[in-house]
Every structure is written in C-alpha cells, then in structure tokens.
Tab-separated table of C-alpha atoms in Angstrom:
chain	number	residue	atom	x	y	z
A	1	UNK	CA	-8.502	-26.322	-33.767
A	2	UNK	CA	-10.995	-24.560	-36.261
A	3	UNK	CA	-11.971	-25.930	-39.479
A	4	UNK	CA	-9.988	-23.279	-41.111
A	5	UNK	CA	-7.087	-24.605	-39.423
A	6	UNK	CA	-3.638	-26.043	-41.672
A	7	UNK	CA	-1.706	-29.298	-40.849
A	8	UNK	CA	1.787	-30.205	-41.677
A	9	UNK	CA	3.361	-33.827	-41.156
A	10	UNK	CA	6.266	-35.415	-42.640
A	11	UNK	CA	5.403	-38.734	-44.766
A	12	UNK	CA	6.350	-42.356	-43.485
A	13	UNK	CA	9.521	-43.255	-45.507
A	14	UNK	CA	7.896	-45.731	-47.833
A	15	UNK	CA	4.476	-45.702	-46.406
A	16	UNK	CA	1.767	-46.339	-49.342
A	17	UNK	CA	-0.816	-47.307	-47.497
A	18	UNK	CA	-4.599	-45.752	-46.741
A	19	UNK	CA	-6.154	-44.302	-44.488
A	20	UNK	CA	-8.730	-46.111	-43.103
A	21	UNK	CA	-12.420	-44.254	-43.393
A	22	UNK	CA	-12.159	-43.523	-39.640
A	23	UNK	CA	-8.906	-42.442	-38.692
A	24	UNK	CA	-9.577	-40.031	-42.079
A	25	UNK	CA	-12.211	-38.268	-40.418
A	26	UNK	CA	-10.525	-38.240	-37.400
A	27	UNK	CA	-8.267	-36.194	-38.657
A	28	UNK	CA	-10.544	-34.232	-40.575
A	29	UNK	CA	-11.922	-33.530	-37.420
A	30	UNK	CA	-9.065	-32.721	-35.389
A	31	UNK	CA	-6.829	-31.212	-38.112
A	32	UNK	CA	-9.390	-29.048	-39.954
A	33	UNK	CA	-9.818	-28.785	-43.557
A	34	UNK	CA	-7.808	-28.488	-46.840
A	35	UNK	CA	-8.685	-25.057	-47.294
A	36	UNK	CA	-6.593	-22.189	-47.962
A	37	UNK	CA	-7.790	-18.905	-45.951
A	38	UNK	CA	-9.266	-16.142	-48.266
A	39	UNK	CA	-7.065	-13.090	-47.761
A	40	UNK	CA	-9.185	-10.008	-46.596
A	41	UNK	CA	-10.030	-7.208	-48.690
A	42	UNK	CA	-7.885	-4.507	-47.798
A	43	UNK	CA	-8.962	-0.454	-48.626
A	44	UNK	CA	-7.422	1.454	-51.023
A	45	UNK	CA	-6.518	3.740	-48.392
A	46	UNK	CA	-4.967	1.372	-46.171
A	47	UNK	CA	-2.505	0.237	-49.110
A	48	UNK	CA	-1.564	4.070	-49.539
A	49	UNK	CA	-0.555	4.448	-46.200
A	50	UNK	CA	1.349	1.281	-45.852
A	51	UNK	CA	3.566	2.430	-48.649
A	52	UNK	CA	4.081	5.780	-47.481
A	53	UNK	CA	5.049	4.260	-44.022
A	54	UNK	CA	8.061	2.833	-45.795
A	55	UNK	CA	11.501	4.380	-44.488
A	56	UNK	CA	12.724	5.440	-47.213
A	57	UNK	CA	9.541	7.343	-48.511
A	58	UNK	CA	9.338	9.032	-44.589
A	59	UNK	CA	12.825	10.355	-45.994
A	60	UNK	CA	11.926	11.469	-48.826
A	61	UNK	CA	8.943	13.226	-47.256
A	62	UNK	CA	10.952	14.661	-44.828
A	63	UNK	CA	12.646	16.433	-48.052
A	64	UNK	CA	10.019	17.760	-48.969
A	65	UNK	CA	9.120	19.725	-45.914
A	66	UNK	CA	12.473	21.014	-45.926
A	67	UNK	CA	12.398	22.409	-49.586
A	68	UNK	CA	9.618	23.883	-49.016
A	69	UNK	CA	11.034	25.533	-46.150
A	70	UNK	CA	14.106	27.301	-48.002
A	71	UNK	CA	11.780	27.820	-50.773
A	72	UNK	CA	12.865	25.356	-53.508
A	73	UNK	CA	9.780	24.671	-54.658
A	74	UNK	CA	10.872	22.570	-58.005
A	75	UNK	CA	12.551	20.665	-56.223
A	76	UNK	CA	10.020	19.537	-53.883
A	77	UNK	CA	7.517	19.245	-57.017
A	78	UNK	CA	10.179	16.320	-58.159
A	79	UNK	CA	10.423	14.814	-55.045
A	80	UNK	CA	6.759	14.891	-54.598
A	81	UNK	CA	6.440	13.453	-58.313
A	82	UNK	CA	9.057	10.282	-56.914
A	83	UNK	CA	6.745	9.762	-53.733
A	84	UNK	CA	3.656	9.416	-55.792
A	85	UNK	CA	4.606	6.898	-58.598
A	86	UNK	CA	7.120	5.309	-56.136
A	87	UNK	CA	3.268	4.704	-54.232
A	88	UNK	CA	1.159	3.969	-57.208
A	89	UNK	CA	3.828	1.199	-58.372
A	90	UNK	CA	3.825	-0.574	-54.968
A	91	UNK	CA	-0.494	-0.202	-54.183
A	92	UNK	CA	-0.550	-1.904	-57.793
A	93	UNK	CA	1.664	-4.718	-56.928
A	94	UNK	CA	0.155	-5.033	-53.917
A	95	UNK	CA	-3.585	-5.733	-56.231
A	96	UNK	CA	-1.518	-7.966	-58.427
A	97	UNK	CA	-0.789	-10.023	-55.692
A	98	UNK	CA	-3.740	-10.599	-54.333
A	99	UNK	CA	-5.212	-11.401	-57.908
A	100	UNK	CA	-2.622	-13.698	-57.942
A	101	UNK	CA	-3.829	-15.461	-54.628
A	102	UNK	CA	-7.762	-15.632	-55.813
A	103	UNK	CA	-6.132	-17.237	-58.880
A	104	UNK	CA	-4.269	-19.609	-56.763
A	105	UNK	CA	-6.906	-20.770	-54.822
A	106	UNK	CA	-9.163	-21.248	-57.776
A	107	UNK	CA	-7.209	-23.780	-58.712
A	108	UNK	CA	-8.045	-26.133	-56.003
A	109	UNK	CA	-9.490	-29.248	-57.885
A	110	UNK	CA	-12.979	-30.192	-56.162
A	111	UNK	CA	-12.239	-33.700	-55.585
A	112	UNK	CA	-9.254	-35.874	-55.072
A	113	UNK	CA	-8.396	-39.473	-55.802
A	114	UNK	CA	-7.240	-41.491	-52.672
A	115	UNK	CA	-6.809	-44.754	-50.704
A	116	UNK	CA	-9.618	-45.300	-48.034
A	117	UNK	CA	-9.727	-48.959	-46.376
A	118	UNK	CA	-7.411	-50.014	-49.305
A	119	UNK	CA	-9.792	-49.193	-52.150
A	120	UNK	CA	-9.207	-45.892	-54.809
A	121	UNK	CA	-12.018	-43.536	-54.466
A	122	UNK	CA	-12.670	-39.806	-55.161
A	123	UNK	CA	-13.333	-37.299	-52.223
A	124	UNK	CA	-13.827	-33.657	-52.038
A	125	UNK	CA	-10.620	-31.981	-52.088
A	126	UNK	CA	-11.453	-30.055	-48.813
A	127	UNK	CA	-11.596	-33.505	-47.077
A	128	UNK	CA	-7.760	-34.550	-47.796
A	129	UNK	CA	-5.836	-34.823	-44.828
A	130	UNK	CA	-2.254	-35.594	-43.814
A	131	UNK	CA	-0.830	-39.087	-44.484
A	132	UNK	CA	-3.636	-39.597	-47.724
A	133	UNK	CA	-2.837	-41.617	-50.181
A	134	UNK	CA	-3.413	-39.691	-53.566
A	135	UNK	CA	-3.521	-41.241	-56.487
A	136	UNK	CA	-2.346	-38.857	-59.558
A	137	UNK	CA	-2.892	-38.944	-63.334
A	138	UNK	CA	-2.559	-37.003	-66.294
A	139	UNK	CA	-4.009	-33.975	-66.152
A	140	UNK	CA	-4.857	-33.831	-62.276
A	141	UNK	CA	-4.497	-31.035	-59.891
A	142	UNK	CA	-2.197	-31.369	-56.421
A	143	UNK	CA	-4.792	-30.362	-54.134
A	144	UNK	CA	-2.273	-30.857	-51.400
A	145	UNK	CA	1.690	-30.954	-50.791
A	146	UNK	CA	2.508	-34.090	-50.908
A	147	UNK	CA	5.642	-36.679	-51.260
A	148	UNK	CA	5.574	-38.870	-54.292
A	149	UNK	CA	6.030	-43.036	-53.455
A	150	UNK	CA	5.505	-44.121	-57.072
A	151	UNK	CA	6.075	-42.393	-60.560
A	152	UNK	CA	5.990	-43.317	-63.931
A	153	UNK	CA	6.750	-40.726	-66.480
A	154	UNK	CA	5.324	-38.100	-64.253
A	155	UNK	CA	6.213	-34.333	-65.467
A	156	UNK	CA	4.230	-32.179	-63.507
A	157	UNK	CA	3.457	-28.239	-64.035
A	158	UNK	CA	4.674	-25.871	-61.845
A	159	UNK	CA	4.112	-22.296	-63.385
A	160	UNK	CA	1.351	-21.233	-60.983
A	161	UNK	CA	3.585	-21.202	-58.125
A	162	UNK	CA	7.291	-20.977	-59.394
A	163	UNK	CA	6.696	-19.303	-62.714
A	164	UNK	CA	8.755	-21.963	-64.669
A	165	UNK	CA	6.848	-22.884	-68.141
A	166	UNK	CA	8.470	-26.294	-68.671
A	167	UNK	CA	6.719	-28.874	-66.627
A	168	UNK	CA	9.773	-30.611	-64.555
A	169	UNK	CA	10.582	-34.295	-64.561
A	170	UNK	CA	9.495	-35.830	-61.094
A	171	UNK	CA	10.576	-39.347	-59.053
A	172	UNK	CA	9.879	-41.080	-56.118
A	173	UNK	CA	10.799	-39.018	-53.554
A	174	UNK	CA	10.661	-35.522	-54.469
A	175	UNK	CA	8.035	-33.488	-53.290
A	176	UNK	CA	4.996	-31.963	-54.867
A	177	UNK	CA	3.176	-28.712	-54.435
A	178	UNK	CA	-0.341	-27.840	-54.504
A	179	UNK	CA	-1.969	-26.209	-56.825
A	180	UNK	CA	0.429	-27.616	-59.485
A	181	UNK	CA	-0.596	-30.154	-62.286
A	182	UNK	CA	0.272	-33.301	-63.462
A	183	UNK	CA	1.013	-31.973	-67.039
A	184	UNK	CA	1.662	-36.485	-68.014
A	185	UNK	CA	2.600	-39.571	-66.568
A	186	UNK	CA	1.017	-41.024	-63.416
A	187	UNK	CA	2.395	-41.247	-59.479
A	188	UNK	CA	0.909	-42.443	-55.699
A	189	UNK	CA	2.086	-40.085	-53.619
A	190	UNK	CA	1.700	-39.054	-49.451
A	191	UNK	CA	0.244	-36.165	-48.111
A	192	UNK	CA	2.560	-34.352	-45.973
A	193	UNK	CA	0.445	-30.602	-46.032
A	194	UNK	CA	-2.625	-29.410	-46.096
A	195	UNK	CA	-4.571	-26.355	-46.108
A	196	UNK	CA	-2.708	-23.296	-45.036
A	197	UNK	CA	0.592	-24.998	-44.255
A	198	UNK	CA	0.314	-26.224	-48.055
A	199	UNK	CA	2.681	-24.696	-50.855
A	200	UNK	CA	-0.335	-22.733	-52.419
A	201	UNK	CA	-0.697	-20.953	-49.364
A	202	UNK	CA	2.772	-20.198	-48.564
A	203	UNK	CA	3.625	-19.154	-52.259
A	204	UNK	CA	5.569	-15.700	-53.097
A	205	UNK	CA	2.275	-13.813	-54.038
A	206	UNK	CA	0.217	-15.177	-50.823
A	207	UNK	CA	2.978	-13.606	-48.622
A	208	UNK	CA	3.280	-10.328	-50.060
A	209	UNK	CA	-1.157	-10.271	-49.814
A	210	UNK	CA	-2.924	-8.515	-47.322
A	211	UNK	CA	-4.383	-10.763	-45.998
A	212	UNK	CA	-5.036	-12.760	-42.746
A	213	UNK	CA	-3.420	-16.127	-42.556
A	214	UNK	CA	-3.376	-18.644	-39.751
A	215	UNK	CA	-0.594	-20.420	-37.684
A	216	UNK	CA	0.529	-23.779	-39.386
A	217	UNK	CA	0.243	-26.779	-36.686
A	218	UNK	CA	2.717	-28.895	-36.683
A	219	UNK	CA	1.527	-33.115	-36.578
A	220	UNK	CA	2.934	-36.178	-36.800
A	221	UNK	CA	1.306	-38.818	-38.982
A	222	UNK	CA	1.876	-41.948	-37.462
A	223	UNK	CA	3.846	-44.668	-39.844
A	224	UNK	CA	1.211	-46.643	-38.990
A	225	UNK	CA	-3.102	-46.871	-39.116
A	226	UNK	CA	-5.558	-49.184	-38.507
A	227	UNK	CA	-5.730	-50.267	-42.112
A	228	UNK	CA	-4.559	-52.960	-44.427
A	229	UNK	CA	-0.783	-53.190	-45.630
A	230	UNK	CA	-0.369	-51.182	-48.393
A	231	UNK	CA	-0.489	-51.634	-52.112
A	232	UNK	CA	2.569	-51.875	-54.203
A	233	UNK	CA	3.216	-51.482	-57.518
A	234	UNK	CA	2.497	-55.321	-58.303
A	235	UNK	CA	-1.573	-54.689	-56.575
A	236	UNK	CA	-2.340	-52.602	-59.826
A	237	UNK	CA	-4.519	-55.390	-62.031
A	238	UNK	CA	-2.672	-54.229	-65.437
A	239	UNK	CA	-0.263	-55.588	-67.518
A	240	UNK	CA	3.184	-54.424	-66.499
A	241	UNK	CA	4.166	-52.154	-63.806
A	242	UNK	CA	1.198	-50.260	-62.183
A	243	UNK	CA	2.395	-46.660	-63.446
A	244	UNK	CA	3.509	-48.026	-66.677
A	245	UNK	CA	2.841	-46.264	-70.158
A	246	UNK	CA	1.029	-49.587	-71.264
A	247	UNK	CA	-1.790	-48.853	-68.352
A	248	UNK	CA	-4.266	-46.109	-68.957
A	249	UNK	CA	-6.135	-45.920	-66.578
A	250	UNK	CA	-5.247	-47.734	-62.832
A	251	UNK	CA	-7.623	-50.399	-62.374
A	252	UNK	CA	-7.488	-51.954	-58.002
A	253	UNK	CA	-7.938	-55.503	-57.542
C-alpha cells in the first residue's frame, strides 16, 4: 500500500494501552500515513460541463432548441437565462467546496500526543496510526478518528465538520472526529481511522470536491501488542482521578 494510503480498524473494547515503538512503525509502514489526499484542481471548464451534463439541464436545453425552432425566441431567452444561473450557482458551490476541503485539511495539528512503550510523547501527526493511544487536552486538535477510553469534562468542537456551534458534551465511548477540537476538559482515547478513511476526509464538503480520493483499507488492530499493560486512570501521578479538574496538566509515572 502507498504512503498516501487510509486505514480503518475498530478499537479493542477497553484497550488503553500503547503501541510499542516498533509495531508503530510497522504499521506506519504497512498502513501508510495520516494524510488526507489533496483534491485535484479541476478547470473551470470542466465544472461547466459537469453541470450542464445534469438531466434536468439536458431538458431544459432540449427546450431551447425547440423554441427556437417554432420561433419563440423569448422564450428560449428565459430558458437560456435559467440554464446559465442554474450553472453559475452549482460551478460556485462546487469552489466553495473545495475551499472548504483546503480548510479542512489545514487543520491537521502537526503533532500528536500518544502512548509509545508506555510513556506520553508527542509525534508528528502524519505518523499516527490505528490502535494509538492519544492523549487529548484542552485546546487540542483530533488529528485522527478515534474512540474515547477516558473523559473528564471533555466538550469537544465540532463546527468544522458538522456545522454545529456549541461544542457537544463527550464520554467514554463515543467517538471522535478529526479535525475537531477539544474546546475543554481532557480524554485518552483509541485510534480507530486514519488518513483518508478518517472523518475529515469523508466529510460533506470532501465528497461533493473534485477531487481524487483513494480506497479506504479495511484492518484489524489486534487487542493485543507487544507492549506493557496499559495505564488506567489510577497511573496518572496527580491528585485525584487522572482526567480530573484538580490536574492541569497529566503528569506519567
């Protein structure tokens, strides 16, 4: 599989632990990287014709002709007049959404805090794979769809991908997107997607791009790796629960 390639993998029910450094670039190597594929830039002209290949502007083209024919000619002015704006609305959705895409992708934060051989460390977002531990505060960016295992006040910000401008409440369990942020609160949570098969790449706006997107592999990540039991919340050296409000900032034994 090519570097540009996406993963997908359901999470171990109640698997926190790390990769080890190893088996993480194993997969890195086998699975590709967290990378969303840049859509390609599409004419101007090829957008025009793709609307006016639509059915129902063929019809109304077809109209045309035929007014023409008997000699109605204001009436195949108006229908001409519908074709065109019905066009120009649809090419300039079609820019939108790809706008929309670049914007998406921008938002890919360049490094990512994880589990590797049961110690927290920061890696470049691009080298997250499936089955990653991530570790999430305030203020950090998804970089991959993942399911949480641990939350503690966590309200996390969703408007780049579902529009919604109240951040929603999140527990353990429910699944997180990339690209969205963690607007407060803290979680550990288990990569289950990465790079094309993520969220980000799948959202609304990607789809209706013209762009070029790769197959999503499907992959199993196995419930368990070469690497030491996981942590729970009673590993985190704070007083209190490891996510709780009395802990700023996660300190690992």
């Amino acid at each position: 599989m090519t570097t540009s390639a996406a993963q997908h993998a359901p999470a171990p029910a109640g698997s926190r632990r790390g990769l080890t450094v190893a088996e993480a670039a194993r997969r890195l190597e086998e699975y590709g990287r967290n990378e969303v594929t840049a859509a390609r830039a599409v004419p101007l002209y090829a957008r025009v014709l793709t609307q006016l290949r639509d059915a129902l502007i063929l019809v109304l083209l077809g109209a045309v002709v035929l007014t023409l024919a008997v000699g109605d000619h204001a009436d195949a002015v108006v229908i001409a007049l519908v074709i065109v704006v019905n066009t120009a609305v649809g090419v300039a959705q079609e820019v939108r959404a790809d706008n929309a895409v670049a914007a998406l992708s921008a938002l890919s934060a360049p490094n990512a805090r994880v589990l590797r051989d049961f110690a927290p460390g920061e890696v470049p977002a691009a080298e997250v794979v499936p089955g990653d531990v991530l570790i999430l505060g305030e203020g950090d960016i998804v970089v991959a769809d993942a399911e949480l295992a641990e939350a503690s006040a966590l309200l996390v910000d969703e408007s780049m991908l579902t529009g919604e401008s109240v951040p929603v409440d999140e527990d353990s369990g429910a699944r997180l997107s990339a690209g969205t942020v963690v607007a407060r609160g803290r979680g550990v949570a288990t990569v289950t997607a990465t790079g094309t098969a993520s969220a980000l790449a799948a959202s609304p706006q990607s789809s209706t791009a013209g762009g070029s997107r790769l197959p999503c592999s499907a992959v199993s990540v196995p419930s368990a790796v070469s690497s030491p039991p996981s942590p729970s919340v009673s590993d985190w050296s704070c007083s209190g629960s490891a996510l709780s409000e009395e802990c700023p900032s996660p300190r690992w034994r």
